[in-house]
Coordinates of C-alpha atoms and ligand atoms in Angstrom, one line a residue:
M1 CA -20.4 42.0 -20.5
T2 CA -21.7 39.6 -23.1
V3 CA -20.7 35.9 -23.0
T4 CA -22.7 34.9 -26.1
N5 CA -25.6 36.6 -27.9
D6 CA -28.0 35.3 -25.3
I7 CA -25.8 35.0 -22.2
K8 CA -24.8 38.1 -20.2
Y9 CA -22.5 38.6 -17.3
V10 CA -24.0 40.3 -14.3
G11 CA -21.4 39.5 -11.6
V12 CA -19.5 41.9 -9.4
N13 CA -15.9 42.6 -8.3
D14 CA -15.0 42.8 -4.6
H15 CA -11.9 44.9 -3.7
A16 CA -13.0 45.6 -0.2
I17 CA -12.5 42.0 1.0
D18 CA -9.6 41.3 3.4
L19 CA -9.6 37.5 3.5
F20 CA -11.6 35.2 1.2
E21 CA -13.5 32.5 3.1
G22 CA -12.0 34.1 6.2
Q23 CA -8.4 32.8 5.5
Y24 CA -7.1 33.5 1.9
D25 CA -5.2 36.7 1.0
V26 CA -6.7 38.1 -2.1
P27 CA -4.5 41.1 -3.1
N28 CA -6.3 41.5 -6.3
G29 CA -9.8 41.2 -4.8
M30 CA -12.4 38.6 -5.8
A31 CA -15.1 38.3 -8.4
Y32 CA -18.5 36.8 -7.7
N33 CA -19.9 35.8 -11.0
S34 CA -23.5 35.6 -12.0
Y35 CA -25.0 35.2 -15.5
V36 CA -28.4 35.6 -17.3
I37 CA -29.5 33.4 -20.1
M38 CA -32.0 35.4 -22.3
D39 CA -34.5 33.2 -24.2
E40 CA -38.3 32.7 -24.3
K41 CA -37.8 32.0 -20.6
I42 CA -35.0 33.7 -18.7
A43 CA -32.7 32.0 -16.3
V44 CA -30.4 33.7 -13.8
M45 CA -27.3 31.6 -12.8
D46 CA -26.6 32.2 -9.1
T47 CA -26.5 35.3 -7.0
V48 CA -23.5 37.1 -5.4
D49 CA -22.0 38.0 -2.0
K50 CA -24.2 39.9 0.6
N51 CA -22.2 43.2 0.2
F52 CA -23.2 43.6 -3.4
T53 CA -27.0 43.2 -3.4
H54 CA -27.8 46.5 -5.1
E55 CA -24.9 46.4 -7.6
W56 CA -26.0 42.9 -8.6
L57 CA -29.7 43.7 -8.8
D58 CA -28.8 46.7 -10.9
N59 CA -26.6 44.7 -13.2
L60 CA -29.4 42.2 -13.5
A61 CA -32.1 44.8 -14.3
N62 CA -29.8 46.3 -17.0
A63 CA -29.3 43.0 -18.6
L64 CA -33.0 42.1 -18.4
N65 CA -33.9 45.4 -20.1
G66 CA -37.4 45.5 -18.7
R67 CA -38.1 41.7 -18.9
K68 CA -38.6 39.5 -15.8
P69 CA -36.6 36.4 -15.0
D70 CA -38.4 33.0 -14.9
Y71 CA -35.8 31.0 -13.0
L72 CA -32.9 31.4 -10.6
V73 CA -30.6 28.5 -10.9
V74 CA -28.7 28.0 -7.6
Q75 CA -25.7 25.8 -8.3
H76 CA -23.9 26.3 -5.0
M77 CA -25.1 27.4 -1.6
E78 CA -21.9 28.9 -0.2
P79 CA -22.8 32.5 0.9
D80 CA -20.4 34.1 -1.7
H81 CA -23.0 33.0 -4.3
S82 CA -26.2 32.4 -2.4
A83 CA -26.5 35.4 -0.1
N84 CA -29.0 37.2 -2.4
I85 CA -31.4 34.4 -3.1
V86 CA -34.1 35.8 -0.8
N87 CA -33.5 39.4 -2.2
F88 CA -34.0 38.0 -5.7
A89 CA -37.1 36.1 -4.7
K90 CA -38.6 39.3 -3.2
N91 CA -37.7 41.3 -6.3
Y92 CA -39.0 38.8 -8.7
P93 CA -42.0 37.1 -7.0
D94 CA -43.0 35.1 -10.1
A95 CA -39.6 33.5 -10.6
T96 CA -39.0 29.8 -9.7
I97 CA -35.9 28.7 -7.8
V98 CA -34.1 25.7 -9.5
S99 CA -31.6 23.7 -7.4
S100 CA -30.7 20.4 -6.0
S101 CA -32.5 18.8 -3.1
K102 CA -29.5 19.3 -0.7
A103 CA -29.4 23.0 -1.7
F104 CA -33.0 23.5 -0.7
T105 CA -32.3 21.9 2.7
M106 CA -29.4 24.4 3.1
M107 CA -31.7 27.3 2.1
K108 CA -33.9 26.3 5.0
N109 CA -30.8 26.4 7.3
F110 CA -29.6 29.7 5.9
F111 CA -32.8 31.6 5.3
G112 CA -35.5 29.7 7.3
Q113 CA -37.4 28.9 4.0
E114 CA -37.0 26.5 1.1
F115 CA -39.4 27.9 -1.4
E116 CA -41.8 25.0 -1.4
D117 CA -44.4 26.9 -3.5
R118 CA -42.0 28.1 -6.2
R119 CA -39.2 25.6 -6.7
I120 CA -38.0 22.9 -9.1
E121 CA -35.7 20.3 -7.6
V122 CA -33.2 18.9 -10.2
K123 CA -30.7 16.1 -10.1
E124 CA -28.1 14.6 -12.5
G125 CA -29.4 14.2 -16.0
D126 CA -32.5 16.5 -15.5
T127 CA -33.1 19.2 -18.1
L128 CA -34.9 22.6 -18.2
S129 CA -36.0 24.1 -21.5
L130 CA -35.8 27.9 -21.9
G131 CA -36.9 27.8 -25.6
K132 CA -33.8 27.6 -27.8
H133 CA -31.6 26.8 -24.8
T134 CA -31.8 23.6 -22.8
L135 CA -30.1 23.5 -19.4
N136 CA -28.7 20.0 -18.6
F137 CA -27.9 19.6 -14.9
V138 CA -24.7 17.7 -13.8
A139 CA -24.3 16.7 -10.2
A140 CA -20.9 17.8 -8.9
P141 CA -21.0 16.8 -5.2
M142 CA -18.0 18.2 -3.2
V143 CA -16.8 20.5 -5.9
H144 CA -16.9 22.2 -3.5
W145 CA -19.9 21.5 -1.2
P146 CA -22.2 18.4 -1.4
E147 CA -25.2 20.2 -3.0
V148 CA -23.3 21.5 -6.0
I149 CA -24.7 21.2 -9.5
M150 CA -23.1 22.4 -12.7
T151 CA -25.2 23.3 -15.7
Y152 CA -24.5 22.7 -19.4
D153 CA -26.3 24.8 -22.0
S154 CA -26.3 22.6 -25.1
C155 CA -27.4 25.5 -27.4
D156 CA -24.4 27.8 -26.8
K157 CA -22.2 24.9 -25.6
V158 CA -21.5 26.6 -22.3
L159 CA -20.6 24.9 -19.1
F160 CA -21.6 26.8 -15.9
S161 CA -19.0 25.2 -13.7
A162 CA -19.8 26.5 -10.2
D163 CA -16.5 26.8 -8.2
G164 CA -14.7 24.6 -10.8
F165 CA -12.2 26.6 -12.9
G166 CA -12.5 29.5 -10.6
K167 CA -9.7 31.7 -9.3
F168 CA -8.9 34.4 -6.8
G169 CA -8.8 37.9 -8.2
A170 CA -11.4 40.4 -9.4
L171 CA -12.1 40.6 -13.1
D172 CA -10.9 44.2 -13.6
V173 CA -7.3 43.1 -12.7
E174 CA -5.1 41.5 -15.3
E175 CA -3.1 38.6 -13.9
D176 CA -1.9 35.1 -14.8
W177 CA -4.8 32.6 -14.6
A178 CA -2.9 29.5 -13.5
C179 CA -1.1 31.0 -10.5
E180 CA -4.2 32.2 -8.7
A181 CA -6.4 29.4 -10.0
R182 CA -4.0 26.8 -8.6
R183 CA -3.8 28.6 -5.2
Y184 CA -7.6 28.7 -5.2
Y185 CA -8.0 25.0 -6.3
F186 CA -5.6 23.6 -3.7
G187 CA -6.8 25.9 -1.0
I188 CA -10.5 25.3 -1.6
V189 CA -11.2 22.2 -3.6
G190 CA -7.9 20.3 -3.3
K191 CA -9.2 17.7 -0.9
Y192 CA -11.8 16.5 -3.4
G193 CA -9.6 15.4 -6.3
A194 CA -11.6 12.2 -6.9
Q195 CA -14.8 14.2 -7.2
V196 CA -13.2 16.6 -9.6
Q197 CA -12.0 13.7 -11.7
A198 CA -15.6 12.3 -11.7
V199 CA -16.9 15.7 -13.1
L200 CA -14.1 15.9 -15.6
K201 CA -15.1 12.5 -16.9
K202 CA -18.7 13.8 -17.4
A203 CA -17.4 16.9 -19.0
A204 CA -15.4 14.9 -21.5
G205 CA -18.7 13.7 -23.0
L206 CA -19.9 17.3 -23.6
D207 CA -19.0 19.6 -26.5
I208 CA -17.8 22.6 -24.3
Q209 CA -16.9 25.8 -26.1
I210 CA -17.1 28.2 -23.1
I211 CA -16.7 27.7 -19.3
C212 CA -18.5 30.1 -17.0
P213 CA -17.2 29.7 -13.5
L214 CA -18.5 31.5 -10.3
H215 CA -15.1 33.2 -9.8
G216 CA -12.5 34.4 -12.3
P217 CA -12.8 35.0 -16.0
V218 CA -15.1 33.3 -18.5
L219 CA -12.9 30.8 -20.4
S220 CA -13.5 30.7 -24.1
E221 CA -10.2 29.9 -25.8
N222 CA -7.7 27.1 -25.5
L223 CA -10.0 25.2 -23.1
G224 CA -7.7 22.2 -23.4
Y225 CA -5.1 24.1 -21.4
Y226 CA -7.4 24.6 -18.4
L227 CA -8.9 21.1 -18.6
N228 CA -5.4 19.6 -18.6
L229 CA -4.4 21.6 -15.6
Y230 CA -7.5 20.5 -13.7
N231 CA -6.8 17.0 -14.7
I232 CA -3.2 17.2 -13.3
W233 CA -4.3 18.9 -10.1
S234 CA -7.2 16.6 -9.4
S235 CA -5.2 13.5 -10.1
Y236 CA -2.4 14.8 -7.8
G237 CA 0.1 14.7 -10.7
V238 CA 3.3 16.6 -11.1
E239 CA 2.6 19.9 -13.0
S240 CA 6.1 21.4 -13.0
D241 CA 9.7 20.1 -12.7
G242 CA 11.4 21.4 -9.6
I243 CA 11.7 21.2 -5.8
V244 CA 9.9 23.0 -3.1
I245 CA 11.7 23.8 0.2
A246 CA 9.3 24.7 3.0
Y247 CA 10.9 25.8 6.2
T248 CA 10.7 27.5 9.5
S249 CA 13.7 28.9 11.3
V250 CA 13.9 30.4 14.8
Y251 CA 17.4 31.9 14.9
G252 CA 18.4 31.5 11.3
H253 CA 20.4 28.2 11.4
T254 CA 17.8 26.2 9.7
K255 CA 17.4 29.0 7.1
K256 CA 21.1 28.8 6.4
A257 CA 20.8 25.1 5.8
V258 CA 17.9 25.7 3.4
E259 CA 19.9 28.4 1.5
L260 CA 22.8 26.0 1.2
L261 CA 20.5 23.2 -0.1
A262 CA 18.8 25.6 -2.5
E263 CA 22.2 26.5 -3.9
K264 CA 23.3 22.9 -4.3
L265 CA 20.0 21.9 -5.9
K266 CA 20.5 24.7 -8.5
A267 CA 24.1 23.7 -9.1
N268 CA 22.9 20.1 -9.6
G269 CA 20.6 21.2 -12.4
C270 CA 17.2 21.5 -10.6
P271 CA 15.2 23.6 -13.0
K272 CA 13.2 25.4 -10.3
V273 CA 13.8 25.7 -6.5
A274 CA 10.8 27.3 -4.7
V275 CA 11.7 28.3 -1.2
T276 CA 9.0 29.3 1.3
D277 CA 9.3 30.6 4.8
L278 CA 6.2 29.2 6.4
A279 CA 6.1 31.8 9.2
R280 CA 6.3 34.8 6.8
D281 CA 5.1 33.8 3.3
D282 CA 1.6 33.1 2.2
M283 CA 0.6 29.6 3.5
A284 CA -1.8 29.0 0.6
E285 CA 1.0 29.7 -1.9
A286 CA 3.2 27.2 0.0
V287 CA 0.4 24.6 -0.2
E288 CA -0.1 25.3 -3.9
D289 CA 3.6 24.8 -4.5
A290 CA 3.7 21.5 -2.5
F291 CA 1.1 20.1 -4.9
R292 CA 2.6 21.6 -8.0
Y293 CA 6.1 20.1 -7.9
G294 CA 7.0 16.4 -7.5
K295 CA 9.6 16.8 -4.8
I296 CA 9.5 18.7 -1.5
V297 CA 12.0 19.2 1.4
L298 CA 10.6 20.1 4.8
A299 CA 13.0 21.8 7.2
T300 CA 12.1 22.7 10.7
T301 CA 13.2 22.8 14.3
T302 CA 12.3 20.6 17.2
Y303 CA 10.0 22.7 19.4
N304 CA 8.3 21.6 22.7
A305 CA 9.3 18.0 21.9
E306 CA 7.4 18.5 18.7
I307 CA 7.8 20.7 15.6
F308 CA 7.6 24.4 15.0
P309 CA 3.9 25.5 14.9
F310 CA 3.9 26.8 11.3
M311 CA 5.4 23.6 10.0
R312 CA 2.7 21.6 11.9
E313 CA 0.0 23.8 10.3
F314 CA 1.5 23.4 6.8
I315 CA 1.7 19.6 7.1
N316 CA -1.9 19.5 8.4
H317 CA -2.9 21.5 5.3
L318 CA -1.2 18.9 3.1
V319 CA -2.6 15.9 4.8
E320 CA -6.1 17.3 4.8
R321 CA -5.9 17.7 1.1
G322 CA -4.8 14.2 0.3
F323 CA -1.1 14.9 -0.3
K324 CA 0.4 12.0 -2.3
N325 CA 2.7 10.9 -5.1
K326 CA 5.7 12.9 -4.0
T327 CA 9.4 12.5 -3.0
V328 CA 10.0 14.0 0.4
G329 CA 13.3 15.0 2.0
L330 CA 13.6 16.1 5.7
I331 CA 15.9 18.5 7.5
E332 CA 15.6 18.7 11.3
N333 CA 17.3 21.0 13.8
G334 CA 17.5 20.4 17.5
S335 CA 19.9 21.6 20.1
W336 CA 19.6 18.7 22.5
A337 CA 17.0 16.1 21.4
P338 CA 16.1 16.5 17.6
L339 CA 12.7 15.0 17.0
A340 CA 11.5 17.0 14.1
A341 CA 12.2 14.5 11.3
K342 CA 10.4 11.7 13.2
T343 CA 7.4 14.0 13.9
M344 CA 7.1 15.2 10.3
K345 CA 7.4 11.7 9.0
S346 CA 4.7 10.4 11.4
M347 CA 2.4 13.2 10.4
L348 CA 2.7 12.2 6.8
E349 CA 2.2 8.5 7.5
G350 CA -1.4 8.3 6.1
C351 CA -0.4 9.9 2.8
K352 CA -0.3 7.6 -0.2
N353 CA 2.8 7.0 -2.4
L354 CA 5.3 9.2 -0.7
T355 CA 8.9 8.3 -1.2
F356 CA 11.2 9.6 1.6
T357 CA 14.8 10.2 0.6
D358 CA 17.5 8.0 2.1
T359 CA 19.2 11.1 3.4
T360 CA 17.8 13.0 6.3
V361 CA 19.7 16.1 7.4
K362 CA 20.3 16.4 11.1
I363 CA 21.5 19.8 12.4
L364 CA 22.5 20.0 16.0
S365 CA 22.0 23.8 16.5
A366 CA 24.1 25.0 13.6
L367 CA 25.6 23.6 10.4
N368 CA 28.8 21.6 10.7
D369 CA 30.9 19.5 8.3
E370 CA 28.7 16.5 9.0
S371 CA 25.4 18.2 8.3
K372 CA 26.9 20.0 5.3
A373 CA 27.8 16.6 3.9
Q374 CA 24.3 15.4 4.5
I375 CA 23.0 18.4 2.5
D376 CA 25.3 17.5 -0.4
A377 CA 24.0 13.9 -0.3
L378 CA 20.4 15.1 -0.2
A379 CA 20.9 17.4 -3.1
D380 CA 22.6 14.6 -5.1
E381 CA 19.7 12.3 -4.3
L382 CA 17.0 14.8 -5.2
C383 CA 18.8 15.8 -8.5
M384 CA 19.7 12.4 -9.7
D385 CA 17.2 12.6 -12.6
Y386 CA 18.0 16.3 -13.4
K387 CA 21.8 15.5 -13.6
A388 CA 21.2 12.5 -15.9
Q389 CA 18.9 14.5 -18.2
R390 CA 21.4 17.2 -19.0
D391 CA 24.3 16.5 -21.4
E392 CA 26.7 18.6 -19.3
T393 CA 26.1 16.6 -16.1
A394 CA 25.1 13.2 -17.2
N395 CA 27.3 10.1 -16.8
K396 CA 26.7 8.6 -20.2
N397 CA 28.5 5.4 -19.5
D398 CA 26.6 4.3 -16.3
L399 CA 26.2 0.6 -17.0
T400 CA 24.2 0.2 -13.8
A401 CA 21.4 1.2 -16.2
L402 CA 21.4 -2.5 -17.2
F403 CA 20.2 -3.4 -13.7
K404 CA 17.1 -1.4 -14.3
I405 CA 15.9 -3.9 -16.9
G406 CA 13.1 -5.8 -15.3
Y407 CA 14.0 -9.5 -14.8
G408 CA 12.1 -12.3 -13.3
L409 CA 13.9 -15.2 -11.5
Y410 CA 13.5 -18.8 -12.6
V411 CA 14.7 -22.2 -11.8
V412 CA 15.6 -24.0 -15.0
T413 CA 15.4 -27.8 -14.6
S414 CA 17.0 -30.4 -16.8
N415 CA 18.3 -34.0 -16.6
D416 CA 21.6 -35.4 -17.8
G417 CA 20.2 -39.0 -17.9
K418 CA 21.4 -39.8 -14.4
R419 CA 20.1 -37.1 -12.2
D420 CA 17.8 -34.1 -12.1
N421 CA 19.4 -30.7 -12.1
G422 CA 18.3 -27.1 -11.7
L423 CA 19.8 -23.6 -11.8
I424 CA 18.8 -20.0 -11.2
V425 CA 18.4 -18.0 -14.4
N426 CA 17.2 -14.4 -14.9
T427 CA 17.6 -14.0 -18.6
I428 CA 14.4 -15.5 -19.9
S429 CA 11.9 -13.8 -22.2
Q430 CA 9.2 -14.6 -24.6
V431 CA 10.4 -13.6 -28.0
T432 CA 7.4 -14.5 -30.3
S433 CA 3.8 -15.3 -29.7
S434 CA 2.8 -17.1 -32.9
P435 CA 4.1 -19.6 -32.3
N436 CA 5.1 -19.0 -28.7
R437 CA 8.9 -18.9 -28.5
V438 CA 10.9 -18.4 -25.4
A439 CA 14.6 -17.4 -25.3
V440 CA 16.7 -18.7 -22.4
C441 CA 20.3 -17.6 -21.9
I442 CA 22.7 -19.7 -19.8
N443 CA 26.3 -19.2 -18.9
K444 CA 28.5 -21.8 -20.6
D445 CA 30.3 -22.4 -17.3
N446 CA 27.1 -23.9 -15.8
Y447 CA 26.6 -27.6 -16.1
S448 CA 23.0 -27.1 -17.1
H449 CA 24.1 -25.4 -20.3
H450 CA 26.1 -28.5 -21.2
V451 CA 23.1 -30.8 -20.3
I452 CA 20.5 -28.7 -22.2
K453 CA 22.7 -28.4 -25.3
Q454 CA 22.8 -32.2 -25.4
T455 CA 19.2 -33.1 -24.4
G456 CA 17.3 -30.1 -26.1
I457 CA 14.7 -29.9 -23.3
M458 CA 14.2 -27.9 -20.1
N459 CA 11.5 -26.8 -17.7
V460 CA 11.3 -23.1 -16.7
N461 CA 9.9 -22.8 -13.2
C462 CA 8.7 -19.2 -12.5
L463 CA 9.6 -18.4 -8.9
S464 CA 6.9 -16.6 -6.9
V465 CA 7.6 -13.9 -4.2
E466 CA 7.1 -16.7 -1.6
A467 CA 10.5 -18.3 -2.5
P468 CA 12.9 -18.0 0.4
F469 CA 16.7 -17.4 0.2
S470 CA 17.3 -21.2 0.6
V471 CA 15.9 -21.8 -2.9
F472 CA 18.6 -19.5 -4.3
E473 CA 21.3 -21.1 -2.2
C474 CA 20.2 -24.6 -3.4
F475 CA 20.0 -23.8 -7.1
G476 CA 22.2 -20.8 -7.4
F477 CA 25.4 -21.2 -5.5
R478 CA 26.6 -24.7 -6.4
S479 CA 27.0 -26.9 -9.4
G480 CA 24.8 -29.8 -10.4
R481 CA 27.9 -31.6 -11.7
N482 CA 29.0 -32.2 -8.1
V483 CA 25.8 -32.2 -6.1
D484 CA 22.3 -33.5 -6.4
K485 CA 20.1 -30.5 -5.9
F486 CA 17.0 -32.6 -5.4
E487 CA 18.4 -35.1 -3.0
N488 CA 16.1 -34.1 -0.2
E489 CA 13.0 -34.5 -2.3
K490 CA 13.8 -37.8 -4.1
D491 CA 10.5 -39.4 -3.1
S492 CA 8.2 -36.6 -3.9
L493 CA 9.4 -35.2 -7.2
L494 CA 6.8 -34.0 -9.6
R495 CA 7.4 -34.4 -13.4
S496 CA 5.9 -32.9 -16.5
D497 CA 5.2 -34.8 -19.7
N498 CA 8.8 -34.4 -20.9
G499 CA 10.0 -36.3 -17.9
L500 CA 11.7 -33.3 -16.2
V501 CA 11.1 -32.1 -12.7
F502 CA 9.0 -29.1 -11.9
L503 CA 9.2 -27.6 -8.4
S504 CA 6.5 -28.5 -5.9
K505 CA 6.5 -25.1 -4.2
Y506 CA 7.5 -21.5 -4.5
I507 CA 6.5 -21.3 -8.2
N508 CA 3.5 -19.8 -9.8
A509 CA 3.9 -21.5 -13.2
F510 CA 6.2 -23.6 -15.2
M511 CA 6.8 -24.2 -18.9
S512 CA 8.3 -27.2 -20.7
L513 CA 10.5 -26.0 -23.5
K514 CA 12.0 -27.8 -26.5
V515 CA 15.1 -26.2 -28.1
E516 CA 14.6 -25.1 -31.7
Q517 CA 17.8 -23.0 -32.2
Y518 CA 21.0 -22.3 -30.4
V519 CA 22.8 -19.0 -30.6
D520 CA 26.4 -18.9 -29.5
L521 CA 27.0 -15.7 -27.5
D522 CA 30.7 -16.4 -26.4
T523 CA 30.3 -16.6 -22.6
H524 CA 26.6 -17.6 -22.9
G525 CA 24.4 -19.7 -25.1
M526 CA 21.0 -18.7 -26.1
F527 CA 18.4 -21.4 -26.5
I528 CA 15.4 -20.4 -28.6
C529 CA 12.6 -22.8 -27.6
T530 CA 9.0 -23.7 -28.3
V531 CA 6.6 -24.4 -25.5
T532 CA 5.4 -28.0 -25.2
E533 CA 3.6 -27.7 -21.9
A534 CA 2.5 -24.9 -19.6
R535 CA 0.8 -24.9 -16.2
V536 CA -0.2 -22.1 -13.8
L537 CA 0.0 -23.1 -10.2
S538 CA -0.8 -20.0 -8.2
D539 CA -1.8 -16.3 -8.5
K540 CA 1.2 -15.2 -6.4
E541 CA 3.3 -12.5 -8.1
T542 CA 6.5 -13.5 -9.9
M543 CA 9.8 -13.0 -8.1
T544 CA 11.7 -10.2 -9.8
Y545 CA 15.4 -9.5 -9.4
T546 CA 14.5 -6.2 -7.7
Y547 CA 12.2 -8.0 -5.2
Y548 CA 14.9 -10.5 -4.5
Q549 CA 17.4 -7.8 -3.8
S550 CA 15.1 -5.8 -1.5
N551 CA 13.2 -8.6 0.3
V552 CA 14.8 -12.0 0.0
K553 CA 18.6 -11.6 -0.1
P554 CA 20.0 -11.3 3.5
K555 CA 21.8 -8.0 4.1
P556 CA 25.5 -8.7 3.6
E557 CA 27.6 -8.4 6.8
T558 CA 29.8 -5.5 5.8
E559 CA 29.9 -3.8 9.2
G560 CA 33.5 -2.8 9.9
K561 CA 34.8 -4.4 6.7
K562 CA 36.7 -2.8 3.8
G563 CA 36.4 -4.2 0.3
Y564 CA 33.7 -5.3 -2.1
V565 CA 30.4 -7.0 -1.8
C566 CA 28.7 -9.2 -4.3
K567 CA 25.3 -7.7 -5.3
V568 CA 23.9 -11.1 -6.2
C569 CA 24.6 -13.2 -3.1
G570 CA 26.2 -10.8 -0.6
Y571 CA 29.6 -12.4 -0.5
V572 CA 32.2 -10.0 0.9
Y573 CA 35.6 -9.7 -0.6
E574 CA 38.0 -8.0 1.8
G575 CA 40.8 -6.0 0.2
D576 CA 41.7 -2.7 -1.4
E577 CA 41.4 -3.8 -5.1
L578 CA 39.0 -6.4 -6.5
P579 CA 40.8 -8.3 -9.3
E580 CA 39.2 -7.8 -12.7
D581 CA 38.9 -11.5 -13.3
F582 CA 37.5 -12.2 -9.8
V583 CA 34.6 -14.7 -9.7
C584 CA 32.3 -14.9 -6.6
P585 CA 33.0 -18.2 -4.9
L586 CA 29.4 -18.5 -3.8
C587 CA 27.3 -17.5 -6.8
K588 CA 29.9 -17.5 -9.5
H589 CA 29.1 -14.0 -10.7
G590 CA 32.1 -11.9 -12.0
A591 CA 33.7 -8.7 -10.7
A592 CA 31.0 -6.6 -12.5
D593 CA 28.5 -7.7 -10.0
F594 CA 30.5 -6.4 -7.0
E595 CA 30.3 -3.0 -5.5
P596 CA 32.6 -1.2 -3.0
I597 CA 31.5 -1.4 0.6
S598 CA 30.5 2.1 1.6
Ligands
LIG601 FE1 -17.2 30.2 -4.3 FE2 -17.5 27.3 -2.7 O1 -17.9 29.1 -3.0

């Protein structure tokens, strides 16, 4: 086979192999690729597996057509590529072996010799001229062993990529590239995403027209497609929309739960549900799917106060390969002491950026109404985005979307001529930068609105994540018309140049603002202001509304109560119906900020 005018394919197909690397099913066999670059000097790129010595040497002799090779470039020392180095050296005694220092050490370990008298040791950035063709060596440690080098031929713009861009399957079988390349990648190279990313960065600086891997086909068209997939895989991104359910089942009850969940996921608009029985299906395929999709459900039984062995093996495969950036749901089954969910979660503890669903399904032997309801809840949770994406299932009037706007939380201070005042505000944003203008929206019911409208000045104190709930109670839940919010600090108040107070703690910055324009927004007034003074007091992060809700606001005491709870301050309204005009007596927010107690 000809790759370019000067580059010939001399590899072999292996259909006799049972398990690649002693563990991977390869129903369509395996290819061990090797190439020859014909120039003034001739370079052979890698050898092949030990079972194909003569076939490979024949292929090589045919391609050489009577000439002798000058170099054998050894990019990778795993035996599927290196097994015939000694045979090559014997057949071509004048040829030089070209490889990395680590590879020569491995040759000594494998063959008892490291070719001291006939070798060239190369490292990142080294080149070897063949005449027209210059080989540029690129270090690719851990893609897939530490000694690996890749080679770029700048004449034909070919990257010899070692195991990179390889796949399972012999070259005389037609099959989809991505499926078997993905299974190969996550099975064999998956742990080394960071190293693959490093090589991709180097590759981005090269003009590559053809990729010649050590397994799988030569890639010469639409290289962006392959590079993009490698980028997604090695950065642990989401390649396809959908959900994987990986399960084990002893007597079929967990399987029933999985089938029910799969049905519900499809009904909820999940574009692809990939179900895998870890005891019976191909483990490498299951691992590949776990990395391919963004969401996974693990379902298993409690077994010997642990989890079923195939699930343990599966999770070990994921953890070993740096599983991350996924949403994970758990289903556990146990007849007397279910422990599976806890065990699975603890096994995944070291994985980065996993989000566990709020719902965990607990099955006590067989499905019942309670566990079926949990499956419904899990399906709803996992399909929230799919439902909202589709016209048919989306709630297009879900005004809780407004809560997703990112807000900071601020104490706005002012002075009515008699005393200092402050209130909590979240509706502040910079609206222009030249000049710097800041818009501040304040409810007209608040005394501060009245004061600022008259005085035309305020200080915006940016709360940091250190601020405790007491700050919100002090400035948020009472009116400055009736109380002096600074009475406890009278002797230690700090003031900016405009004479207004700025907070001595719990803020990371403040700005003094002068009102330029006022916009009447019915319930609120918007002050458009210029900045007259600005100071930064700490590097602590700004308190956001989301942070406040999750970390600062005490959990409302709703246990055993029926009614509505204020999302701002946690006030509980007990009763069947919340009046539309209800105003929270604590924080003064309206009915829209209440939600039913569930
Ligand atoms: Fe194809 Fe890592 O050997």
